Amino acid sequence: MSLTKEYRVIDIKGVGPALAEKLREAGFSTVESIAVTPARILAELLGISETRAIKITQNARELLGIKFMRLRLDHIKCIESSHISTGCVSLDDMLGGGVETGAVTEFVGEFGTGKTQLCHQLSVMVQLPVDRGGLEAGAVYIDTEGTFRPERIVQIASYRGIDPRKALKNIIYARAYNSDHQMLLIDEVRKFISEKNVKLLIVDSLVGHFRSEYPGREFLAVRQQKLNKHVHQLLEIADIFNIAVVVTNQVLAVPDTFFGNPLRPAGGNIVAHGCTYRIWLRKGKENTRLARIFDSPNHPEIEVVFKITENGIEDV
Ligand code: ADP
Ligand code: MG
């Protein structure tokens, strides 16, 4: 059930056929997506004045008749998010069913803890039918480190009973060569998310380029500024298109820690505040890995185990 009547973009006052087409190209295929986008961003994406963008977003909101109402239980469905199973029961249980649409999920860990493996796994899992934990949709994979392996997708897809050829075709891949390129790619992704039925966006890894291009304390301010913009791009995409965004993050050794964990996720407060769910990965015995949610007020800090095998990510 929907809270509002269905309107088309062309129904918005001040939007003619040409602008409607421009909006569609920029990824705005619904009145809702325009109503919730900040005017400044709309102006930037469409190359129109901010004054005009403000009018358009206002008119979109008016059209939707955003007003107060008494809520009933049957209103819940339309704001419900869905989950993409990780293919591993223990991880899914911890995450409340898998990685959530409309949210940004961050996997943090040292080298070799399985971050990239999880990204491969999820790009396949999202393709499964709903009753098997997927969303029958495709993935976009932004690879900043050059660690994506199509042959790994073939292995995982075969194990999950998906035609490997189809599995590969449903993953839209781009290598990001620097931080500006990485941000540009995200702007491009907006344009085809709806059309190509994408329900998962992966950035592996989030902070790498920013850290190497703006090293040390000297560049801290500009690095965090740019990173903030990037994180907001991702939050916005997750929110507007109701897709799952999954990012990976490196850990840094913090000198002079006498108590507690001497490792910290890269990206500081910007990444900490931007990511909806943060999962810390560490190595266990042999091919096992441990995962726990951290920084979350409404999740218990339990640790679950999974293993990395030929078939991908599995329960132990
Ligand atoms: P990172 O956290 O650095 O991204 P990865 O996701 O690349 O780590 O995980 C690398 C680990 O995944 C390797 O140590 C290896 O144990 C495991 N792995 C990768 N491919 C396979 C495979 N085909 N079969 C079994 N284990 C694998
Ligand atoms: Mg990796």
Coordinates of C-alpha atoms and ligand atoms in Angstrom, one line a residue:
M1 CA 0.0 0.0 0.0
S2 CA 1.3 3.5 -0.8
L3 CA 0.9 6.6 1.3
T4 CA 0.6 8.8 -1.8
K5 CA -1.1 8.8 -5.1
E6 CA 1.1 7.9 -8.1
Y7 CA 2.3 10.9 -10.0
R8 CA 4.8 11.2 -12.9
V9 CA 7.8 13.5 -13.1
I10 CA 6.1 15.4 -15.9
D11 CA 3.2 16.2 -13.6
I12 CA 5.5 18.5 -11.5
K13 CA 4.7 22.2 -12.1
G14 CA 7.6 23.8 -14.0
V15 CA 8.8 20.5 -15.5
G16 CA 8.4 20.3 -19.3
P17 CA 9.3 17.3 -21.5
A18 CA 12.9 18.5 -22.0
L19 CA 13.6 18.8 -18.3
A20 CA 11.7 15.6 -17.5
E21 CA 14.1 13.8 -19.9
K22 CA 17.1 15.5 -18.3
L23 CA 15.9 14.4 -14.9
R24 CA 15.4 10.9 -16.1
E25 CA 19.0 10.9 -17.4
A26 CA 20.2 12.1 -14.1
G27 CA 18.5 9.2 -12.4
F28 CA 15.3 10.9 -11.2
S29 CA 12.5 8.7 -12.5
T30 CA 10.0 9.4 -9.7
V31 CA 8.4 12.5 -8.1
E32 CA 9.5 11.2 -4.7
S33 CA 13.2 11.1 -5.7
I34 CA 13.0 14.7 -6.7
A35 CA 11.1 15.8 -3.6
V36 CA 13.8 14.4 -1.3
T37 CA 16.9 15.7 -3.2
P38 CA 18.5 18.9 -1.9
A39 CA 17.9 21.7 -4.4
R40 CA 21.6 22.5 -4.5
I41 CA 22.4 18.9 -5.7
L42 CA 19.6 19.0 -8.2
A43 CA 20.9 22.3 -9.6
E44 CA 24.4 20.9 -9.9
L45 CA 23.3 17.7 -11.6
L46 CA 20.9 19.3 -14.1
G47 CA 23.0 22.5 -14.7
I48 CA 20.0 24.7 -13.8
S49 CA 19.9 27.7 -11.3
E50 CA 19.5 26.9 -7.7
T51 CA 16.4 29.1 -7.6
R52 CA 14.8 27.0 -10.3
A53 CA 15.8 23.8 -8.5
I54 CA 14.2 25.0 -5.3
K55 CA 11.0 25.7 -7.1
I56 CA 11.0 22.2 -8.7
T57 CA 11.7 20.4 -5.4
Q58 CA 8.9 22.5 -3.7
N59 CA 6.5 21.7 -6.5
A60 CA 7.4 18.0 -6.3
R61 CA 6.6 18.0 -2.6
E62 CA 3.4 19.9 -3.1
L63 CA 2.3 17.4 -5.7
L64 CA 2.9 14.5 -3.3
G65 CA 0.9 16.5 -0.8
I66 CA 3.3 15.9 2.0
K67 CA 1.2 16.4 5.1
F68 CA 0.6 15.0 8.5
M69 CA -1.6 11.9 8.9
R70 CA -2.5 9.3 11.4
L71 CA -0.5 6.1 10.8
R72 CA -1.8 2.6 10.6
L73 CA 0.0 -0.7 10.6
D74 CA -0.6 -1.1 6.8
H75 CA 1.5 1.9 6.2
I76 CA 4.6 0.0 7.3
K77 CA 5.1 -1.8 4.1
C78 CA 5.9 1.2 1.9
I79 CA 8.8 2.3 4.1
E80 CA 10.1 -1.2 4.6
S81 CA 13.6 -2.0 3.5
S82 CA 14.7 -5.4 2.2
H83 CA 17.8 -7.4 2.8
I84 CA 20.3 -9.2 0.6
S85 CA 21.4 -12.4 2.2
T86 CA 25.2 -12.9 2.7
G87 CA 24.7 -16.6 2.0
C88 CA 25.8 -17.3 5.5
V89 CA 23.2 -17.9 8.3
S90 CA 25.3 -16.6 11.2
L91 CA 26.2 -13.4 9.4
D92 CA 22.6 -12.9 8.2
D93 CA 21.3 -13.4 11.8
M94 CA 23.7 -10.8 13.1
L95 CA 22.7 -8.3 10.3
G96 CA 18.9 -8.9 10.7
G97 CA 18.6 -10.8 7.4
G98 CA 21.6 -9.6 5.4
V99 CA 22.8 -6.2 4.1
E100 CA 19.9 -3.7 4.1
T101 CA 18.6 -1.6 1.3
G102 CA 18.4 2.1 2.0
A103 CA 21.5 1.8 4.2
V104 CA 25.3 1.9 3.9
T105 CA 27.0 -1.2 5.3
E106 CA 30.8 -1.0 6.0
F107 CA 33.1 -4.0 6.3
V108 CA 36.3 -3.1 8.2
G109 CA 39.3 -5.2 8.7
E110 CA 43.0 -5.9 8.2
F111 CA 44.3 -7.3 4.9
G112 CA 43.0 -10.8 4.1
T113 CA 40.0 -10.7 6.5
G114 CA 37.6 -11.3 3.7
K115 CA 36.2 -7.9 2.8
T116 CA 36.7 -8.4 -1.0
Q117 CA 35.4 -11.9 -0.8
L118 CA 32.2 -10.6 0.9
C119 CA 31.8 -8.1 -1.9
H120 CA 32.1 -10.8 -4.6
Q121 CA 29.6 -13.0 -2.6
L122 CA 27.0 -10.2 -2.3
S123 CA 27.2 -9.3 -6.0
V124 CA 26.1 -12.9 -6.7
M125 CA 23.6 -13.2 -3.8
V126 CA 21.6 -10.1 -4.9
Q127 CA 20.8 -11.9 -8.1
L128 CA 19.0 -14.7 -6.4
P129 CA 15.2 -14.8 -6.2
V130 CA 13.6 -13.3 -3.0
D131 CA 12.8 -16.7 -1.5
R132 CA 16.5 -17.5 -1.6
G133 CA 17.7 -14.3 -0.1
G134 CA 18.3 -12.2 -3.1
L135 CA 16.4 -9.3 -4.8
E136 CA 16.5 -10.7 -8.3
A137 CA 18.5 -7.6 -9.3
G138 CA 22.0 -6.6 -10.4
A139 CA 25.0 -5.1 -8.7
V140 CA 27.4 -2.3 -9.5
Y141 CA 31.0 -3.0 -8.4
I142 CA 33.5 -0.1 -8.0
D143 CA 36.9 -1.6 -7.6
T144 CA 39.5 0.9 -6.4
E145 CA 42.3 -1.6 -5.7
G146 CA 42.1 -3.9 -8.8
T147 CA 41.2 -6.9 -6.7
F148 CA 38.0 -7.9 -8.5
R149 CA 38.2 -11.4 -10.0
P150 CA 35.5 -12.5 -12.5
E151 CA 36.6 -16.2 -12.0
R152 CA 35.6 -15.9 -8.4
I153 CA 32.1 -14.8 -9.4
V154 CA 31.9 -17.9 -11.6
Q155 CA 32.8 -20.1 -8.7
I156 CA 30.3 -18.5 -6.3
A157 CA 27.5 -18.3 -8.9
S158 CA 28.0 -22.0 -9.8
Y159 CA 27.7 -23.0 -6.2
R160 CA 24.5 -21.0 -5.8
G161 CA 23.0 -22.5 -8.9
I162 CA 23.2 -19.3 -11.1
D163 CA 24.4 -19.5 -14.7
P164 CA 27.9 -18.0 -14.4
R165 CA 27.5 -16.1 -17.7
K166 CA 24.3 -14.5 -16.4
A167 CA 25.9 -13.8 -13.0
L168 CA 28.8 -11.9 -14.7
K169 CA 26.4 -10.0 -17.0
N170 CA 24.4 -8.7 -14.0
I171 CA 27.5 -7.1 -12.4
I172 CA 28.3 -3.7 -13.8
Y173 CA 32.0 -3.2 -13.1
A174 CA 34.3 -0.2 -13.1
R175 CA 37.8 0.3 -11.9
A176 CA 38.3 3.6 -10.1
Y177 CA 41.8 5.0 -10.7
N178 CA 41.8 7.9 -8.2
S179 CA 39.4 9.6 -5.8
D180 CA 38.0 12.1 -8.3
H181 CA 37.3 9.2 -10.7
Q182 CA 35.7 7.3 -7.9
M183 CA 33.3 10.2 -7.2
L184 CA 32.6 10.7 -10.9
L185 CA 31.7 7.0 -11.3
I186 CA 29.1 7.3 -8.5
D187 CA 27.5 10.3 -10.3
E188 CA 27.3 8.1 -13.4
V189 CA 25.8 5.2 -11.5
R190 CA 22.7 7.3 -10.5
K191 CA 21.8 7.6 -14.2
F192 CA 21.2 3.9 -14.7
I193 CA 20.3 2.4 -11.3
S194 CA 16.5 2.3 -12.0
E195 CA 16.8 1.3 -15.6
K196 CA 19.2 -1.5 -15.0
N197 CA 17.5 -2.8 -11.9
V198 CA 20.5 -2.4 -9.7
K199 CA 19.9 -3.1 -6.0
L200 CA 23.5 -3.3 -4.7
L201 CA 26.3 -0.8 -5.0
I202 CA 29.8 -1.9 -3.9
V203 CA 32.8 0.4 -3.3
D204 CA 35.9 -1.7 -2.5
S205 CA 37.6 0.1 -0.9
L206 CA 36.1 3.4 0.2
V207 CA 39.0 5.4 1.6
G208 CA 42.1 4.0 -0.1
H209 CA 42.5 6.6 -2.9
F210 CA 41.7 9.5 -0.5
R211 CA 44.4 8.4 1.9
S212 CA 47.1 8.0 -0.6
E213 CA 46.3 11.2 -2.5
Y214 CA 46.0 13.4 0.6
P215 CA 48.5 11.8 3.1
G216 CA 49.2 12.8 6.7
R217 CA 47.9 15.6 8.9
E218 CA 49.0 18.2 6.3
F219 CA 46.1 17.3 4.0
L220 CA 43.7 16.1 6.7
A221 CA 41.1 18.9 6.2
V222 CA 40.9 18.6 2.4
R223 CA 40.9 14.8 2.5
Q224 CA 38.0 14.7 5.0
Q225 CA 36.1 17.3 3.0
K226 CA 36.3 15.3 -0.1
L227 CA 35.6 12.1 1.7
N228 CA 32.5 13.7 3.3
K229 CA 31.2 14.6 -0.2
H230 CA 31.7 11.0 -1.3
V231 CA 30.1 9.4 1.7
H232 CA 27.1 11.7 1.2
Q233 CA 26.9 10.7 -2.5
L234 CA 26.6 7.1 -1.3
L235 CA 24.1 7.8 1.5
E236 CA 21.9 9.7 -1.0
I237 CA 22.0 6.9 -3.5
A238 CA 21.1 4.3 -0.9
D239 CA 18.2 6.5 0.3
I240 CA 16.7 7.8 -3.0
F241 CA 16.9 4.5 -4.9
N242 CA 16.4 2.2 -1.8
I243 CA 19.4 0.1 -2.7
A244 CA 22.0 -1.5 -0.5
V245 CA 25.4 0.2 -0.5
V246 CA 28.3 -1.9 0.7
V247 CA 31.8 -0.4 1.3
T248 CA 35.0 -1.8 2.6
N249 CA 37.5 0.0 4.8
Q250 CA 41.0 -0.5 6.0
V251 CA 42.3 -0.3 9.5
L252 CA 45.1 1.8 10.8
A253 CA 47.4 1.2 13.7
V254 CA 47.0 3.9 16.3
P255 CA 50.3 4.6 18.1
D256 CA 50.3 5.1 21.8
T257 CA 47.3 3.0 22.7
F258 CA 47.9 1.3 26.0
F259 CA 44.4 0.0 26.5
G260 CA 41.9 -1.6 24.2
N261 CA 42.1 -2.1 20.4
P262 CA 45.1 -0.4 18.8
L263 CA 43.4 -0.6 15.4
R264 CA 41.0 2.0 14.1
P265 CA 39.0 2.1 10.9
A266 CA 40.3 4.6 8.4
G267 CA 38.3 7.8 7.5
G268 CA 37.6 8.9 11.1
N269 CA 34.3 10.6 12.0
I270 CA 33.2 11.1 8.5
V271 CA 33.0 7.4 7.7
A272 CA 31.9 6.6 11.3
H273 CA 28.9 8.8 11.0
G274 CA 28.1 8.1 7.4
C275 CA 27.9 4.3 7.6
T276 CA 24.6 2.9 8.9
Y277 CA 26.1 -0.5 9.9
R278 CA 29.8 -1.1 10.6
I279 CA 31.1 -4.7 10.8
W280 CA 34.5 -5.5 12.1
L281 CA 36.2 -8.5 10.6
R282 CA 39.2 -10.4 11.9
K283 CA 40.9 -13.7 11.2
G284 CA 40.1 -16.9 13.1
K285 CA 41.7 -20.3 12.8
E286 CA 42.6 -21.5 9.3
N287 CA 39.9 -20.2 6.8
T288 CA 37.5 -19.0 9.5
R289 CA 36.7 -15.3 10.0
L290 CA 35.0 -13.5 12.9
A291 CA 32.5 -10.6 12.4
R292 CA 30.9 -8.3 14.8
I293 CA 28.8 -5.1 14.5
F294 CA 30.3 -2.2 16.3
D295 CA 29.3 1.5 16.9
S296 CA 25.7 0.5 16.9
P297 CA 23.4 1.4 19.8
N298 CA 20.8 -1.2 18.9
H299 CA 22.9 -4.2 18.1
P300 CA 24.5 -6.5 20.7
E301 CA 28.2 -6.8 20.4
I302 CA 28.2 -10.5 19.6
E303 CA 30.8 -12.1 17.3
V304 CA 29.8 -14.6 14.7
V305 CA 32.0 -17.0 12.7
F306 CA 32.0 -17.7 9.0
K307 CA 34.5 -19.4 6.6
I308 CA 35.9 -18.5 3.2
T309 CA 36.0 -21.5 0.8
E310 CA 36.1 -22.3 -2.9
N311 CA 32.3 -21.7 -2.8
G312 CA 32.5 -18.3 -1.3
I313 CA 31.3 -17.3 2.1
E314 CA 29.8 -20.1 4.1
D315 CA 28.7 -21.1 7.6
V316 CA 31.3 -23.0 9.6
Ligands
ADP1 P1 40.6 -8.3 2.2 O1 39.9 -8.2 3.5 O2 42.0 -7.9 2.2 O3 39.8 -7.8 1.0 P2 40.0 -10.8 0.8 O4 38.6 -10.7 0.8 O5 40.8 -10.6 -0.4 O6 40.7 -9.9 2.0 O7 40.3 -12.3 1.4 C1 41.4 -13.0 1.1 C2 41.3 -14.4 1.7 O8 40.2 -15.1 1.1 C3 42.5 -15.2 1.4 O9 43.3 -15.1 2.5 C4 42.0 -16.6 1.2 O10 42.1 -17.2 2.4 C5 40.5 -16.4 0.9 N1 40.2 -16.9 -0.5 C6 40.2 -16.1 -1.6 N2 39.9 -16.9 -2.7 C7 39.6 -18.1 -2.2 C8 39.3 -19.4 -2.8 N3 39.1 -19.5 -4.1 N4 39.1 -20.4 -2.0 C9 39.3 -20.3 -0.7 N5 39.7 -19.2 -0.1 C10 39.8 -18.1 -0.8
MG2 MG 40.3 -6.4 -0.5

